[in-house]
Short mmCIF file of N, CA, C and O in Angstrom, two decimals:
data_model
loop_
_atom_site.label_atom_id
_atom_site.label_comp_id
_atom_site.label_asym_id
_atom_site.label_seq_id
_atom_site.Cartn_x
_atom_site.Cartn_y
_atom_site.Cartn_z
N UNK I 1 0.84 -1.19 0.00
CA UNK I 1 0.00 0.00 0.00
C UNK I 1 0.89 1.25 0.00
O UNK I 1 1.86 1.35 0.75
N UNK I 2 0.52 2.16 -0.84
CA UNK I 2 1.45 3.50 -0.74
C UNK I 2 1.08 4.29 0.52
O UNK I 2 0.05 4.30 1.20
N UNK I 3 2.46 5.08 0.64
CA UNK I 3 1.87 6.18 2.09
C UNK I 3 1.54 6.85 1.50
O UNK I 3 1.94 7.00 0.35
N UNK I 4 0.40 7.73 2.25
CA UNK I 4 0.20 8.67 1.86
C UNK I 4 0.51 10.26 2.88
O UNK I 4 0.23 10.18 4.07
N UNK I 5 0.97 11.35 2.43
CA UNK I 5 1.23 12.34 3.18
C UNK I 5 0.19 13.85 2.63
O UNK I 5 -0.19 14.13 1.49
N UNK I 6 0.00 14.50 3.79
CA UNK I 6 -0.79 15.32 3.13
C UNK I 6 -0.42 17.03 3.74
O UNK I 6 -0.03 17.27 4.88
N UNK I 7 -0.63 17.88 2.84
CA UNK I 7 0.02 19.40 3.20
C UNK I 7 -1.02 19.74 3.10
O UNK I 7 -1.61 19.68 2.02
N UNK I 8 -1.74 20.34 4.54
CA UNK I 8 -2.55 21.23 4.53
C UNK I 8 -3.00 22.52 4.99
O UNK I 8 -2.48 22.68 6.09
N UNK I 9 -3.93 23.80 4.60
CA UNK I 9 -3.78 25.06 4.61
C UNK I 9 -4.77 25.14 5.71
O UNK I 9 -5.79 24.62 5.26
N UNK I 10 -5.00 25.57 7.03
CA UNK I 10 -6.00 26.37 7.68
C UNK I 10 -5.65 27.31 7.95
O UNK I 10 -4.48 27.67 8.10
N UNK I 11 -7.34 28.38 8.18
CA UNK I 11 -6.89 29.67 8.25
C UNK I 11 -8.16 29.63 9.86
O UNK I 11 -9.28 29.15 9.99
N UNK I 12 -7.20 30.42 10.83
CA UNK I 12 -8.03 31.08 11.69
C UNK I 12 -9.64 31.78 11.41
O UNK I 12 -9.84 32.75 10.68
N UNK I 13 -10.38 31.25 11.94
CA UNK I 13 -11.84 31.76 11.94
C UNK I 13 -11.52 33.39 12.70
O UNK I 13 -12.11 34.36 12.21
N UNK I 14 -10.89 33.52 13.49
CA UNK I 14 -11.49 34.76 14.05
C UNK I 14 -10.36 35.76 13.60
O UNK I 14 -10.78 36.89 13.33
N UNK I 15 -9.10 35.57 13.49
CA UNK I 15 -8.06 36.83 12.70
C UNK I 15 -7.32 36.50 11.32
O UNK I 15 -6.22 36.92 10.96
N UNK I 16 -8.32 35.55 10.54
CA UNK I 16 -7.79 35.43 9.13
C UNK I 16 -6.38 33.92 9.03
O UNK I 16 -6.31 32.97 8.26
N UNK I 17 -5.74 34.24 9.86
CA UNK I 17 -4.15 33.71 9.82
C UNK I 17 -3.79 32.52 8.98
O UNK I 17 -4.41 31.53 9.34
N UNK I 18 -3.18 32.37 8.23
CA UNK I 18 -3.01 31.13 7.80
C UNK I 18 -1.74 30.09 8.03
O UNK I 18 -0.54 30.39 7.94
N UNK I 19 -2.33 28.73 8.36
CA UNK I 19 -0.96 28.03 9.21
C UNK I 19 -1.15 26.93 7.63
O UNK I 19 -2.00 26.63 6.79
N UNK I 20 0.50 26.62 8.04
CA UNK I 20 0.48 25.32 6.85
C UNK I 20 1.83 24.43 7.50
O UNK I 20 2.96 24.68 7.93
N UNK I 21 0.61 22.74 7.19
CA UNK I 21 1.57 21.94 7.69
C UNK I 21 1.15 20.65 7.22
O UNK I 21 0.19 20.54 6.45
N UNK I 22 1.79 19.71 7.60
CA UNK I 22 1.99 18.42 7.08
C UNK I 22 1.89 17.22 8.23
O UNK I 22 2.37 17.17 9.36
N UNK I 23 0.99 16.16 7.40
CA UNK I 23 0.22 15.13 8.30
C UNK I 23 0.01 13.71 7.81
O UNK I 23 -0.38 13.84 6.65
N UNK I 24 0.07 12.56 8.07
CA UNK I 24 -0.63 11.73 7.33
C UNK I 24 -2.30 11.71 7.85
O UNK I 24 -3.15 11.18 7.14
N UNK I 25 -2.56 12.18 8.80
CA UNK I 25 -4.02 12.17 9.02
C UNK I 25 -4.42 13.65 9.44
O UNK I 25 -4.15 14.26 10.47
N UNK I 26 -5.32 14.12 8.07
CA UNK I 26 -5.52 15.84 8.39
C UNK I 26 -6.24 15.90 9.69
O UNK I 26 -5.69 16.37 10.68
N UNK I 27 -7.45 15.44 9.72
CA UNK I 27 -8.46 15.25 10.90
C UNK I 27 -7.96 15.22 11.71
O UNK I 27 -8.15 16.25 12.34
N UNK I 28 -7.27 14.50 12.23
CA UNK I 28 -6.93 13.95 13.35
C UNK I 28 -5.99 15.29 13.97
O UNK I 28 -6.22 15.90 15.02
N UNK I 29 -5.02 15.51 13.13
CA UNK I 29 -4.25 17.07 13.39
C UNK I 29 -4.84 18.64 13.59
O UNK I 29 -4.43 19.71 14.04
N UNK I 30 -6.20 18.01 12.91
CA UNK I 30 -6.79 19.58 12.65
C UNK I 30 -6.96 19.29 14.46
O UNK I 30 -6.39 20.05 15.24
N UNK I 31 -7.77 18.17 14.92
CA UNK I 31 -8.11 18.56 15.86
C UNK I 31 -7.34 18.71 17.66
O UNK I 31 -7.79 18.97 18.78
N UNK I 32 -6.18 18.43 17.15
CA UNK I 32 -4.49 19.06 17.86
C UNK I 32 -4.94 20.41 17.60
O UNK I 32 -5.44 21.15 18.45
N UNK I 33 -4.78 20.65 16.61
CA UNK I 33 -4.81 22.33 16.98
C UNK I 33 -6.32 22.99 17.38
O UNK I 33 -6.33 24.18 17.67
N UNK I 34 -7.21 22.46 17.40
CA UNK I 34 -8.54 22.46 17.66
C UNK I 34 -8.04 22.48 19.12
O UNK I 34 -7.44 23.47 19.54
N UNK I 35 -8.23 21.60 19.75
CA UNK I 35 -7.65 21.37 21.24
C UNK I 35 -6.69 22.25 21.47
O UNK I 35 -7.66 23.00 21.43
N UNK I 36 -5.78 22.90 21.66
CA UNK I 36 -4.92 23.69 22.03
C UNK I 36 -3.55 23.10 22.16
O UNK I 36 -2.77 23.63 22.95
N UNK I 37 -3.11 21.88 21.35
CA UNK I 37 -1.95 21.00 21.60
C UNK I 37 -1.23 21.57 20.82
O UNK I 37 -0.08 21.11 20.82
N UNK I 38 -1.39 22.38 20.13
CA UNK I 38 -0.31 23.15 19.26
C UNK I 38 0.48 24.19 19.59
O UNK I 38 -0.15 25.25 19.55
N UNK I 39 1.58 24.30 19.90
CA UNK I 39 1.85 25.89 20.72
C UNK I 39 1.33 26.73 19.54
O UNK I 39 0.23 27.27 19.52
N UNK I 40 2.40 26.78 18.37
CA UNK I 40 2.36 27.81 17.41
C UNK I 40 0.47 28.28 16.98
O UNK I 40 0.29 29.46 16.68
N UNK I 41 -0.28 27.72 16.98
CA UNK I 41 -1.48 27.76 16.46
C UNK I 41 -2.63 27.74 17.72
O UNK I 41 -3.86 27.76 17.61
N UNK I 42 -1.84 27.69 18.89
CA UNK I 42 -3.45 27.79 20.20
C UNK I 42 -3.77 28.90 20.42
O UNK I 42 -4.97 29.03 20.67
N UNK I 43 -2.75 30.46 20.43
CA UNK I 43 -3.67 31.29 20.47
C UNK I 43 -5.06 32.18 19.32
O UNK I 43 -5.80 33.15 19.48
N UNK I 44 -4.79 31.03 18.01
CA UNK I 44 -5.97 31.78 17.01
C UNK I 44 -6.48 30.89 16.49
O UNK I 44 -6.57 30.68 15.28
N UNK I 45 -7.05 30.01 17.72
CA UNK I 45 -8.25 28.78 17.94
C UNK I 45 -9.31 29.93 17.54
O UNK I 45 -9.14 31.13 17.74
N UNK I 46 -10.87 29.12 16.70
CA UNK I 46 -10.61 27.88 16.03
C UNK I 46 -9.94 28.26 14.72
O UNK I 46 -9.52 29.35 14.34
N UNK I 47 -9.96 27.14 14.17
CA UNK I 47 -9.09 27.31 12.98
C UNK I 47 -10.21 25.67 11.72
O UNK I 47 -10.76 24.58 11.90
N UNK I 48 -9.92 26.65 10.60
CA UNK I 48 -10.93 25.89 9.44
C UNK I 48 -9.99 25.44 8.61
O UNK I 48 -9.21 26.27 8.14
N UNK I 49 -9.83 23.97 8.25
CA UNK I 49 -9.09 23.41 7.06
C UNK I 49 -9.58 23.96 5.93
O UNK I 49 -10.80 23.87 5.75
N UNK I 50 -8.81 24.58 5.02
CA UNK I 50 -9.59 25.38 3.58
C UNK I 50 -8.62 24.74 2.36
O UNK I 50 -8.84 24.93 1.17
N UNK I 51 -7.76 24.12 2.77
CA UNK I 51 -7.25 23.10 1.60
C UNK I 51 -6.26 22.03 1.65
O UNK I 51 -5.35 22.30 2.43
N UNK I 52 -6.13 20.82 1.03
CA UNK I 52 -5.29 20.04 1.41
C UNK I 52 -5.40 19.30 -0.10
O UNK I 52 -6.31 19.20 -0.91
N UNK I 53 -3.85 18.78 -0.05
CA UNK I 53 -3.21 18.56 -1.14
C UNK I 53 -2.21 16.92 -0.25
O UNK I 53 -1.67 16.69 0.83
N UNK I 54 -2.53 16.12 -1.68
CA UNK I 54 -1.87 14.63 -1.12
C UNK I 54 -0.49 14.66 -1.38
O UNK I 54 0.05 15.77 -1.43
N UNK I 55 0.13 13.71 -1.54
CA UNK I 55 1.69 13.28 -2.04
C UNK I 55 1.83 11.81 -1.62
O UNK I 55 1.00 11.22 -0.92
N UNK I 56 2.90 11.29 -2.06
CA UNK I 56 2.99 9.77 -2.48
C UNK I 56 4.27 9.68 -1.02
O UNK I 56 4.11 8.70 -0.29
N UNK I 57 5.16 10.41 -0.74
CA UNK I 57 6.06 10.55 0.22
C UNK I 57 5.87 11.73 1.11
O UNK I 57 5.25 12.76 0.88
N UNK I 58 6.46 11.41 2.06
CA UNK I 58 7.03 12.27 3.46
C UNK I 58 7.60 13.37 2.51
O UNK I 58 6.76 14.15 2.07
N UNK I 59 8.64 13.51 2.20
CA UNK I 59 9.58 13.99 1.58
C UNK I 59 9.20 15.42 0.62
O UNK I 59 9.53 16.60 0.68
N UNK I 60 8.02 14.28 -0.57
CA UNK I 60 7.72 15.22 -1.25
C UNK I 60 6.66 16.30 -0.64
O UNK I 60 6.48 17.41 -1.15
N UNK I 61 5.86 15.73 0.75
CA UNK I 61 4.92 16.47 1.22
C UNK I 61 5.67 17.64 1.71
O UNK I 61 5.28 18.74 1.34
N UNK I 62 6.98 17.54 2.70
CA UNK I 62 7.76 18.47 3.13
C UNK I 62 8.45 19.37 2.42
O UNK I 62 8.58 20.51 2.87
N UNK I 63 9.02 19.00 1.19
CA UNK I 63 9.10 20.09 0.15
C UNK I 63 8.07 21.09 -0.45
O UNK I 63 8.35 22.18 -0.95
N UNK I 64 6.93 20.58 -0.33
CA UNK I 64 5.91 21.33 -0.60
C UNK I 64 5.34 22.38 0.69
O UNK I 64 4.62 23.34 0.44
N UNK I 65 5.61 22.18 1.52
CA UNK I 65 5.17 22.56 2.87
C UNK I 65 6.36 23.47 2.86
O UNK I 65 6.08 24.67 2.96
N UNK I 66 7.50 23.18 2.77
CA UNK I 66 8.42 24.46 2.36
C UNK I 66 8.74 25.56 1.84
O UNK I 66 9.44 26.49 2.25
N UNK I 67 7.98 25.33 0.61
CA UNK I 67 7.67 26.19 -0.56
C UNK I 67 6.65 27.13 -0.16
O UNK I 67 6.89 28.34 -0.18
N UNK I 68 5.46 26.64 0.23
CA UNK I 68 4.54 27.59 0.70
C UNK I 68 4.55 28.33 1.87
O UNK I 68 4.05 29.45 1.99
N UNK I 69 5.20 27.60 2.85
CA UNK I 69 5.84 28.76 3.89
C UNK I 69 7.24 29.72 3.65
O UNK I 69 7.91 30.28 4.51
N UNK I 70 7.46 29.72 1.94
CA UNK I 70 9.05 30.46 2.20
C UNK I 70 7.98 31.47 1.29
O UNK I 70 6.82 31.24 0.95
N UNK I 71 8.96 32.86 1.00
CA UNK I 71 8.59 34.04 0.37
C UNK I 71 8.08 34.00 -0.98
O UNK I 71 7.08 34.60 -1.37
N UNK I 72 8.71 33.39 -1.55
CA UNK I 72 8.28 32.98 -2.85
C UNK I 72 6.69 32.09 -3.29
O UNK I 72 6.01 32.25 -4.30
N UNK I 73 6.51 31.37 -2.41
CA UNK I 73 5.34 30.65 -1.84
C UNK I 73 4.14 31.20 -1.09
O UNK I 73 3.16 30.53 -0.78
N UNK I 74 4.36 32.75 -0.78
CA UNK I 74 3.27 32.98 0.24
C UNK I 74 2.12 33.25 -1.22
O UNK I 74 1.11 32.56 -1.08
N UNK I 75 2.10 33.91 -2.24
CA UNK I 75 0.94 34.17 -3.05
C UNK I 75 0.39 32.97 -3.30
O UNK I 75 -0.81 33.08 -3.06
N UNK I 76 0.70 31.67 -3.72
CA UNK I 76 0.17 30.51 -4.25
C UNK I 76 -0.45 30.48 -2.88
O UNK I 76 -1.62 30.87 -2.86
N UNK I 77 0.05 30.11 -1.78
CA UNK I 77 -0.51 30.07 -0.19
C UNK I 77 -2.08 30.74 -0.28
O UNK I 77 -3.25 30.37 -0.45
N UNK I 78 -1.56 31.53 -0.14
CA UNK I 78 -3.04 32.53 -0.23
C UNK I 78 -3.85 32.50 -1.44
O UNK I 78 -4.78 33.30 -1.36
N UNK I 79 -3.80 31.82 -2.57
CA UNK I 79 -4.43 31.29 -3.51
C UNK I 79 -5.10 30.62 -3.22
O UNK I 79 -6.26 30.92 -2.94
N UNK I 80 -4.56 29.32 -3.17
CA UNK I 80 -5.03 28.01 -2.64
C UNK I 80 -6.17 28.18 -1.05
O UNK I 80 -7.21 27.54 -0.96
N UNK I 81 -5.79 28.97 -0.13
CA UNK I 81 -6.26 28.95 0.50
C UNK I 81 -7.50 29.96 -0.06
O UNK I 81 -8.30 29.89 0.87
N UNK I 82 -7.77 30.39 -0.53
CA UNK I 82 -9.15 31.18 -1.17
C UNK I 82 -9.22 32.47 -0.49
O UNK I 82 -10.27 33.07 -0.24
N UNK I 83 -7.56 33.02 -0.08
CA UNK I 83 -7.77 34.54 0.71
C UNK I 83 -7.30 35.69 -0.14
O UNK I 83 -7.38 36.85 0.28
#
């Protein structure tokens, strides 16, 4: 069976913010940061998954998760995420 890895975009419900990160189970992570288990992301609880994108590796998910958090990456970011 292939792994699967997944990069995904939420944005804060109440100040916009957008976090991006990488999971094999989105759900399950969204709701880490739902819960407050996240440092970086507990103070702009709740927070709405608004896009997620698969990959076949770890690897390639983390390169991608790179890209959209570096400078060059923030417009596609905010594309994708529909802001």
């Amino acid at each position: 069976m292939a792994e699967q890895w997944y990069v995904y975009i939420m944005r804060s419900i109440p100040t916009g913010r957008l976090y991006v990160g990488v999971s094999e189970d989105v759900d399950r992570r969204h709701g880490q940061h739902e819960r407050g288990n996240v440092w970086s992301t507990k103070a702009y609880r709740p927070w709405k998954v608004v896009y997620v994108e698969g990959f076949a590796t770890k690897r390639e998910a983390l390169q991608r998760e790179h890209f959209l958090k570096s400078h060059v990456g923030w417009l596609e970011k905010k594309r994708l995420a529909g802001a």
